[in-house]
């Protein structure tokens, strides 16, 4: 491109020099003739001076054009270099992000081992509440006729329906009270409290000798069932690690179905008409087992609830026992992850504020 420009410039200079030369020759000849002097010396010097002036002007213009072209090429090269640098920097940033993600995954694998025994005890003992919900939902269906005959309300469909459905009324009250109860005394304390009506209610139904006692026992049982329905899923979601939270959350559904199955697979009342009393009394045993695990603190308290009430050290201890976390730094790391998810959820900025207090 620069070569073509120089050729065009030289042609322009030559044409301009030729025209000026012809003009100067005509002017010089007329002047020399008028003066009576020789006309061959002056035109020669004028021609040289004109060519020199034109050459100087053309050279300056050519030099400036070359400088502009060189500057343009330099700018283009700089742009290419800058683009290359930006691509290199972007590549470094992307590779750095990948390295950071790999480091975080490695860190998570190094900090956490398999789930500890406390986690298994806490999860599977808590599922007893879901098991009893399914059990009490179906245990009265088969022996209802025998119960009505023995307690003296056989043939009254309204009273028979009352015995079956009164547990639902108690369940509504228990479910409403489960939230404030769990926030007030903790998840473990709330679960322990729900086991009390699950023990007392079936025992009252088992020893009932009239309709009123049976209705009372079923109502108390419903309170425990409703409260456990509200607390069990919350507790499981708070103690289970993220990588197994779905599996451990599904154990509640499995326990419910197992309770329904146990309620319908029992000996017939034709063998012993009073067998239905043992069906109610037997359900108090699983509730007593769960109550024992809560009172003996084998069932761990929820670390999330401990964080919410400001018991940070207890939260670290609970988390270390539940998830087999190695070291204080690992516990803090998991606490921060919980607080970040809490801050982006329904609690708004409360999680971020708690995180600042923790750190």
Tab-separated table of C-alpha atoms in Angstrom:
chain	number	residue	atom	x	y	z
A	1	UNK	CA	0.000	0.000	0.000
A	2	UNK	CA	2.853	2.381	0.848
A	3	UNK	CA	4.600	1.508	-2.470
A	4	UNK	CA	1.498	2.412	-4.488
A	5	UNK	CA	1.207	5.701	-2.649
A	6	UNK	CA	4.825	6.596	-3.399
A	7	UNK	CA	4.401	5.830	-7.125
A	8	UNK	CA	1.287	8.023	-7.326
A	9	UNK	CA	3.138	10.759	-5.502
A	10	UNK	CA	6.086	10.654	-7.903
A	11	UNK	CA	3.768	10.889	-10.937
A	12	UNK	CA	2.005	13.924	-9.440
A	13	UNK	CA	5.306	15.594	-8.722
A	14	UNK	CA	6.570	14.986	-12.272
A	15	UNK	CA	3.401	16.392	-13.894
A	16	UNK	CA	3.476	19.431	-11.647
A	17	UNK	CA	7.134	20.020	-12.376
A	18	UNK	CA	6.533	19.755	-16.126
A	19	UNK	CA	3.739	22.339	-16.070
A	20	UNK	CA	5.760	24.765	-13.966
A	21	UNK	CA	8.750	24.260	-16.197
A	22	UNK	CA	6.790	25.124	-19.296
A	23	UNK	CA	5.381	28.241	-17.676
A	24	UNK	CA	8.745	29.392	-16.439
A	25	UNK	CA	10.308	28.754	-19.859
A	26	UNK	CA	7.746	30.919	-21.587
A	27	UNK	CA	8.071	33.746	-19.056
A	28	UNK	CA	11.845	33.640	-19.056
A	29	UNK	CA	12.091	33.658	-22.859
A	30	UNK	CA	9.847	36.674	-23.188
A	31	UNK	CA	11.758	38.561	-20.526
A	32	UNK	CA	15.140	37.798	-22.046
A	33	UNK	CA	14.004	38.837	-25.479
A	34	UNK	CA	12.682	42.100	-24.127
A	35	UNK	CA	15.917	42.817	-22.260
A	36	UNK	CA	18.073	41.826	-25.205
A	37	UNK	CA	20.002	39.294	-23.164
A	38	UNK	CA	20.737	35.661	-23.847
A	39	UNK	CA	17.748	33.421	-23.273
A	40	UNK	CA	19.514	30.116	-22.720
A	41	UNK	CA	21.133	30.621	-19.329
A	42	UNK	CA	18.193	32.023	-17.392
A	43	UNK	CA	15.665	29.340	-18.373
A	44	UNK	CA	18.117	26.694	-17.191
A	45	UNK	CA	18.536	28.232	-13.734
A	46	UNK	CA	14.784	28.892	-13.458
A	47	UNK	CA	14.061	25.340	-14.449
A	48	UNK	CA	16.366	23.989	-11.769
A	49	UNK	CA	14.931	26.281	-9.105
A	50	UNK	CA	11.357	25.305	-9.990
A	51	UNK	CA	12.142	21.613	-9.960
A	52	UNK	CA	13.909	22.039	-6.622
A	53	UNK	CA	10.935	23.852	-5.083
A	54	UNK	CA	8.409	21.350	-6.407
A	55	UNK	CA	10.570	18.462	-5.265
A	56	UNK	CA	10.814	19.974	-1.784
A	57	UNK	CA	7.036	20.373	-1.529
A	58	UNK	CA	6.383	16.860	-2.847
A	59	UNK	CA	9.014	15.343	-0.567
A	60	UNK	CA	7.506	16.958	2.506
A	61	UNK	CA	4.030	15.800	1.526
A	62	UNK	CA	5.316	12.276	0.817
A	63	UNK	CA	7.148	12.162	4.126
A	64	UNK	CA	4.009	13.156	6.016
A	65	UNK	CA	1.924	10.580	4.173
A	66	UNK	CA	4.418	7.853	4.998
A	67	UNK	CA	4.346	8.883	8.645
A	68	UNK	CA	0.549	8.694	8.672
A	69	UNK	CA	0.609	5.244	7.100
A	70	UNK	CA	3.186	4.026	9.585
A	71	UNK	CA	1.135	5.380	12.453
A	72	UNK	CA	-1.980	3.638	11.135
A	73	UNK	CA	-0.125	0.332	10.926
A	74	UNK	CA	1.246	0.840	14.411
A	75	UNK	CA	-2.259	1.409	15.783
A	76	UNK	CA	-3.491	-1.723	14.045
A	77	UNK	CA	-0.647	-3.728	15.516
A	78	UNK	CA	-1.360	-2.323	18.955
A	79	UNK	CA	-5.013	-3.325	18.614
A	80	UNK	CA	-4.026	-6.842	17.646
A	81	UNK	CA	-1.646	-7.055	20.581
A	82	UNK	CA	-4.258	-5.655	22.946
A	83	UNK	CA	-6.839	-8.175	21.712
A	84	UNK	CA	-4.361	-10.961	22.220
A	85	UNK	CA	-3.607	-9.770	25.723
A	86	UNK	CA	-7.296	-9.550	26.568
A	87	UNK	CA	-7.823	-13.076	25.311
A	88	UNK	CA	-4.882	-14.264	27.369
A	89	UNK	CA	-6.173	-12.525	30.482
A	90	UNK	CA	-9.667	-13.920	29.918
A	91	UNK	CA	-8.212	-17.384	29.489
A	92	UNK	CA	-6.252	-16.989	32.699
A	93	UNK	CA	-9.369	-15.847	34.543
A	94	UNK	CA	-11.379	-18.796	33.266
A	95	UNK	CA	-8.622	-21.231	34.153
A	96	UNK	CA	-8.342	-19.601	37.575
A	97	UNK	CA	-12.067	-20.041	38.164
A	98	UNK	CA	-11.844	-23.700	37.224
A	99	UNK	CA	-8.911	-24.171	39.560
A	100	UNK	CA	-10.827	-22.467	42.367
A	101	UNK	CA	-13.861	-24.693	41.830
A	102	UNK	CA	-11.688	-27.787	41.814
A	103	UNK	CA	-10.013	-26.608	45.010
A	104	UNK	CA	-13.387	-26.088	46.682
A	105	UNK	CA	-14.535	-29.572	45.691
A	106	UNK	CA	-11.295	-31.046	46.961
A	107	UNK	CA	-11.641	-29.043	50.152
A	108	UNK	CA	-15.144	-30.354	50.719
A	109	UNK	CA	-13.993	-33.935	50.201
A	110	UNK	CA	-11.060	-33.472	52.554
A	111	UNK	CA	-13.044	-31.739	55.283
A	112	UNK	CA	-15.929	-34.187	55.452
A	113	UNK	CA	-15.888	-37.919	55.935
A	114	UNK	CA	-18.791	-40.324	55.928
A	115	UNK	CA	-21.831	-39.578	58.038
A	116	UNK	CA	-21.292	-40.232	61.724
A	117	UNK	CA	-23.337	-42.610	63.886
A	118	UNK	CA	-25.057	-39.678	65.562
A	119	UNK	CA	-26.553	-38.653	62.245
A	120	UNK	CA	-27.986	-42.116	61.595
A	121	UNK	CA	-29.419	-42.329	65.114
A	122	UNK	CA	-30.938	-38.866	64.820
A	123	UNK	CA	-32.498	-39.457	61.406
A	124	UNK	CA	-33.893	-42.951	61.877
A	125	UNK	CA	-35.192	-42.342	65.394
A	126	UNK	CA	-36.934	-39.191	64.177
A	127	UNK	CA	-38.657	-41.188	61.447
A	128	UNK	CA	-40.523	-43.007	64.225
A	129	UNK	CA	-42.881	-40.034	64.296
A	130	UNK	CA	-43.716	-40.550	60.618
A	131	UNK	CA	-44.136	-44.282	61.240
A	132	UNK	CA	-46.644	-43.633	64.029
A	133	UNK	CA	-48.535	-41.188	61.833
A	134	UNK	CA	-49.121	-43.906	59.265
A	135	UNK	CA	-49.841	-46.495	61.934
A	136	UNK	CA	-52.515	-44.531	63.788
A	137	UNK	CA	-54.117	-43.476	60.510
A	138	UNK	CA	-55.073	-47.073	59.739
A	139	UNK	CA	-54.956	-49.073	62.948
A	140	UNK	CA	-58.563	-48.397	63.925
A	141	UNK	CA	-60.154	-49.354	60.621
A	142	UNK	CA	-60.143	-53.140	60.989
A	143	UNK	CA	-61.124	-53.486	64.685
A	144	UNK	CA	-63.686	-50.650	64.653
A	145	UNK	CA	-66.624	-53.043	64.706
A	146	UNK	CA	-65.208	-54.967	67.673
A	147	UNK	CA	-64.513	-51.698	69.522
A	148	UNK	CA	-68.056	-50.461	68.895
A	149	UNK	CA	-69.579	-53.726	70.124
A	150	UNK	CA	-67.485	-53.780	73.284
A	151	UNK	CA	-67.923	-50.091	74.134
A	152	UNK	CA	-71.630	-50.015	73.342
A	153	UNK	CA	-72.031	-47.776	70.309
A	154	UNK	CA	-72.371	-50.414	67.602
A	155	UNK	CA	-74.748	-49.381	64.829
A	156	UNK	CA	-74.369	-45.640	65.428
A	157	UNK	CA	-72.492	-44.496	62.367
A	158	UNK	CA	-72.020	-40.974	63.685
A	159	UNK	CA	-70.251	-42.165	66.820
A	160	UNK	CA	-68.166	-44.643	64.877
A	161	UNK	CA	-67.140	-41.867	62.522
A	162	UNK	CA	-66.319	-39.651	65.502
A	163	UNK	CA	-63.918	-42.233	66.925
A	164	UNK	CA	-62.111	-42.424	63.601
A	165	UNK	CA	-62.014	-38.722	62.720
A	166	UNK	CA	-61.324	-37.183	66.125
A	167	UNK	CA	-57.633	-37.893	65.624
A	168	UNK	CA	-57.645	-35.462	62.687
A	169	UNK	CA	-58.977	-32.677	64.897
A	170	UNK	CA	-56.167	-33.251	67.360
A	171	UNK	CA	-53.706	-33.410	64.475
A	172	UNK	CA	-54.682	-29.912	63.336
A	173	UNK	CA	-54.006	-28.491	66.790
A	174	UNK	CA	-50.705	-30.332	67.072
A	175	UNK	CA	-49.533	-29.171	63.660
A	176	UNK	CA	-50.350	-25.540	64.478
A	177	UNK	CA	-48.454	-25.755	67.766
A	178	UNK	CA	-45.426	-27.568	66.329
A	179	UNK	CA	-43.831	-24.462	64.809
A	180	UNK	CA	-43.774	-22.260	67.928
A	181	UNK	CA	-42.863	-25.298	70.025
A	182	UNK	CA	-39.838	-26.128	67.890
A	183	UNK	CA	-38.674	-22.514	67.857
A	184	UNK	CA	-39.152	-22.147	71.587
A	185	UNK	CA	-37.502	-25.245	73.040
A	186	UNK	CA	-35.550	-26.481	70.034
A	187	UNK	CA	-36.079	-29.187	67.467
A	188	UNK	CA	-34.989	-31.988	69.761
A	189	UNK	CA	-37.052	-30.670	72.644
A	190	UNK	CA	-40.074	-30.346	70.388
A	191	UNK	CA	-39.702	-33.924	69.160
A	192	UNK	CA	-39.400	-35.144	72.733
A	193	UNK	CA	-42.567	-33.269	73.639
A	194	UNK	CA	-44.491	-34.802	70.730
A	195	UNK	CA	-43.693	-38.293	71.984
A	196	UNK	CA	-45.555	-37.683	75.238
A	197	UNK	CA	-49.044	-37.612	73.646
A	198	UNK	CA	-47.969	-40.463	71.373
A	199	UNK	CA	-47.389	-42.536	74.506
A	200	UNK	CA	-50.269	-41.327	76.644
A	201	UNK	CA	-52.955	-41.304	73.934
A	202	UNK	CA	-52.608	-44.921	72.760
A	203	UNK	CA	-52.427	-46.166	76.356
A	204	UNK	CA	-55.683	-44.360	77.174
A	205	UNK	CA	-57.298	-45.903	74.098
A	206	UNK	CA	-55.991	-49.323	75.072
A	207	UNK	CA	-57.613	-49.241	78.515
A	208	UNK	CA	-60.812	-47.462	77.429
A	209	UNK	CA	-64.027	-48.942	78.791
A	210	UNK	CA	-66.443	-46.415	77.283
A	211	UNK	CA	-66.859	-44.149	74.279
A	212	UNK	CA	-65.652	-40.977	76.001
A	213	UNK	CA	-62.342	-42.506	77.039
A	214	UNK	CA	-61.745	-43.857	73.554
A	215	UNK	CA	-62.452	-40.445	72.003
A	216	UNK	CA	-60.114	-38.771	74.487
A	217	UNK	CA	-57.309	-41.206	73.744
A	218	UNK	CA	-57.703	-40.747	70.009
A	219	UNK	CA	-57.739	-36.962	70.365
A	220	UNK	CA	-54.510	-36.930	72.402
A	221	UNK	CA	-52.910	-39.276	69.897
A	222	UNK	CA	-53.856	-36.890	67.109
A	223	UNK	CA	-52.074	-34.010	68.862
A	224	UNK	CA	-48.835	-35.990	68.930
A	225	UNK	CA	-49.230	-37.113	65.320
A	226	UNK	CA	-49.874	-33.571	64.066
A	227	UNK	CA	-46.934	-32.116	65.979
A	228	UNK	CA	-44.555	-34.774	64.676
A	229	UNK	CA	-45.813	-34.148	61.142
A	230	UNK	CA	-44.682	-30.531	61.428
A	231	UNK	CA	-41.358	-31.098	63.232
A	232	UNK	CA	-39.974	-34.240	61.604
A	233	UNK	CA	-39.390	-32.838	58.066
A	234	UNK	CA	-37.894	-29.625	59.470
A	235	UNK	CA	-35.478	-31.532	61.664
A	236	UNK	CA	-34.417	-33.908	58.896
A	237	UNK	CA	-33.704	-31.063	56.486
A	238	UNK	CA	-31.559	-29.256	59.065
A	239	UNK	CA	-29.380	-32.147	60.249
A	240	UNK	CA	-28.854	-33.973	56.950
A	241	UNK	CA	-25.787	-33.010	54.851
A	242	UNK	CA	-26.605	-31.484	51.451
A	243	UNK	CA	-25.293	-34.468	49.493
A	244	UNK	CA	-27.646	-36.953	51.252
A	245	UNK	CA	-30.481	-34.611	52.201
A	246	UNK	CA	-32.808	-35.945	49.527
A	247	UNK	CA	-32.236	-39.553	50.554
A	248	UNK	CA	-32.723	-38.879	54.251
A	249	UNK	CA	-35.760	-36.744	53.565
A	250	UNK	CA	-37.356	-39.614	51.670
A	251	UNK	CA	-36.973	-41.939	54.675
A	252	UNK	CA	-39.874	-40.076	56.276
A	253	UNK	CA	-42.177	-41.154	53.438
A	254	UNK	CA	-40.917	-44.717	53.656
A	255	UNK	CA	-41.565	-44.738	57.401
A	256	UNK	CA	-45.112	-43.460	56.852
A	257	UNK	CA	-45.875	-46.230	54.363
A	258	UNK	CA	-44.321	-48.793	56.703
A	259	UNK	CA	-46.620	-47.580	59.477
A	260	UNK	CA	-49.681	-48.002	57.266
A	261	UNK	CA	-48.516	-51.495	56.349
A	262	UNK	CA	-48.031	-52.444	59.995
A	263	UNK	CA	-51.506	-51.158	60.865
A	264	UNK	CA	-53.180	-53.494	58.367
A	265	UNK	CA	-51.032	-56.591	58.935
A	266	UNK	CA	-52.099	-57.769	62.400
A	267	UNK	CA	-53.922	-60.849	63.698
A	268	UNK	CA	-57.659	-60.986	63.195
A	269	UNK	CA	-60.021	-60.168	66.027
A	270	UNK	CA	-61.776	-63.478	65.567
A	271	UNK	CA	-58.977	-65.177	67.488
A	272	UNK	CA	-59.169	-62.782	70.441
A	273	UNK	CA	-61.878	-60.068	70.553
A	274	UNK	CA	-59.735	-57.995	72.900
A	275	UNK	CA	-56.731	-57.953	70.567
A	276	UNK	CA	-57.454	-54.402	69.503
A	277	UNK	CA	-56.254	-53.138	72.898
A	278	UNK	CA	-52.808	-54.541	72.226
A	279	UNK	CA	-52.766	-52.783	68.872
A	280	UNK	CA	-53.022	-49.410	70.614
A	281	UNK	CA	-50.695	-50.281	73.476
A	282	UNK	CA	-47.966	-51.580	71.172
A	283	UNK	CA	-47.658	-48.220	69.419
A	284	UNK	CA	-46.454	-46.613	72.657
A	285	UNK	CA	-43.197	-48.601	72.494
A	286	UNK	CA	-41.701	-46.848	69.403
A	287	UNK	CA	-42.647	-43.470	70.848
A	288	UNK	CA	-40.905	-44.393	74.104
A	289	UNK	CA	-37.775	-45.323	72.150
A	290	UNK	CA	-37.727	-41.964	70.377
A	291	UNK	CA	-38.339	-40.126	73.640
A	292	UNK	CA	-35.378	-41.948	75.175
A	293	UNK	CA	-33.056	-40.951	72.331
A	294	UNK	CA	-34.081	-37.314	72.724
A	295	UNK	CA	-33.792	-37.206	76.505
A	296	UNK	CA	-30.474	-39.077	76.520
A	297	UNK	CA	-29.221	-36.669	73.802
A	298	UNK	CA	-28.437	-39.474	71.395
A	299	UNK	CA	-30.614	-37.570	68.964
A	300	UNK	CA	-28.547	-34.476	68.211
A	301	UNK	CA	-29.916	-30.957	68.346
A	302	UNK	CA	-30.297	-29.104	65.053
A	303	UNK	CA	-27.204	-26.960	64.305
A	304	UNK	CA	-29.369	-24.541	62.341
A	305	UNK	CA	-31.604	-23.869	65.332
A	306	UNK	CA	-28.541	-23.428	67.570
A	307	UNK	CA	-27.192	-20.858	65.128
A	308	UNK	CA	-30.521	-19.049	65.047
A	309	UNK	CA	-30.583	-18.622	68.822
A	310	UNK	CA	-26.928	-17.551	69.017
A	311	UNK	CA	-25.416	-20.731	70.478
A	312	UNK	CA	-22.494	-20.858	68.059
A	313	UNK	CA	-20.210	-23.167	70.015
A	314	UNK	CA	-22.992	-25.682	70.590
A	315	UNK	CA	-23.763	-25.486	66.886
A	316	UNK	CA	-20.163	-26.372	66.028
A	317	UNK	CA	-20.162	-29.320	68.400
A	318	UNK	CA	-23.456	-30.600	67.054
A	319	UNK	CA	-22.294	-30.220	63.469
A	320	UNK	CA	-19.007	-31.992	64.182
A	321	UNK	CA	-20.833	-34.954	65.738
A	322	UNK	CA	-23.494	-35.139	63.041
A	323	UNK	CA	-21.339	-34.901	59.932
A	324	UNK	CA	-17.935	-36.067	61.172
A	325	UNK	CA	-16.405	-32.707	60.308
A	326	UNK	CA	-12.668	-32.392	60.785
A	327	UNK	CA	-11.479	-29.390	62.664
A	328	UNK	CA	-12.875	-26.058	63.703
A	329	UNK	CA	-12.195	-24.454	60.314
A	330	UNK	CA	-14.291	-27.097	58.589
A	331	UNK	CA	-17.159	-26.522	60.988
A	332	UNK	CA	-17.001	-22.788	60.340
A	333	UNK	CA	-16.948	-23.441	56.604
A	334	UNK	CA	-20.133	-25.512	56.806
A	335	UNK	CA	-21.771	-22.957	59.081
A	336	UNK	CA	-21.090	-20.243	56.529
A	337	UNK	CA	-22.673	-22.372	53.799
A	338	UNK	CA	-25.777	-22.830	55.934
A	339	UNK	CA	-25.939	-19.137	56.736
A	340	UNK	CA	-25.563	-18.191	53.062
A	341	UNK	CA	-28.500	-20.405	52.108
A	342	UNK	CA	-30.464	-19.016	55.040
A	343	UNK	CA	-29.724	-15.434	53.976
A	344	UNK	CA	-30.995	-16.076	50.447
A	345	UNK	CA	-34.134	-17.796	51.700
A	346	UNK	CA	-37.136	-16.730	53.677
A	347	UNK	CA	-35.153	-15.059	56.483
A	348	UNK	CA	-33.799	-12.319	54.221
A	349	UNK	CA	-30.748	-10.672	55.733
A	350	UNK	CA	-30.911	-12.440	59.086
A	351	UNK	CA	-28.478	-15.091	57.911
A	352	UNK	CA	-25.907	-12.531	56.835
A	353	UNK	CA	-26.188	-10.751	60.183
A	354	UNK	CA	-25.690	-14.018	62.042
A	355	UNK	CA	-22.681	-14.776	59.867
A	356	UNK	CA	-21.036	-11.505	60.840
A	357	UNK	CA	-21.561	-12.336	64.504
A	358	UNK	CA	-20.152	-15.817	63.968
A	359	UNK	CA	-16.986	-14.626	62.260
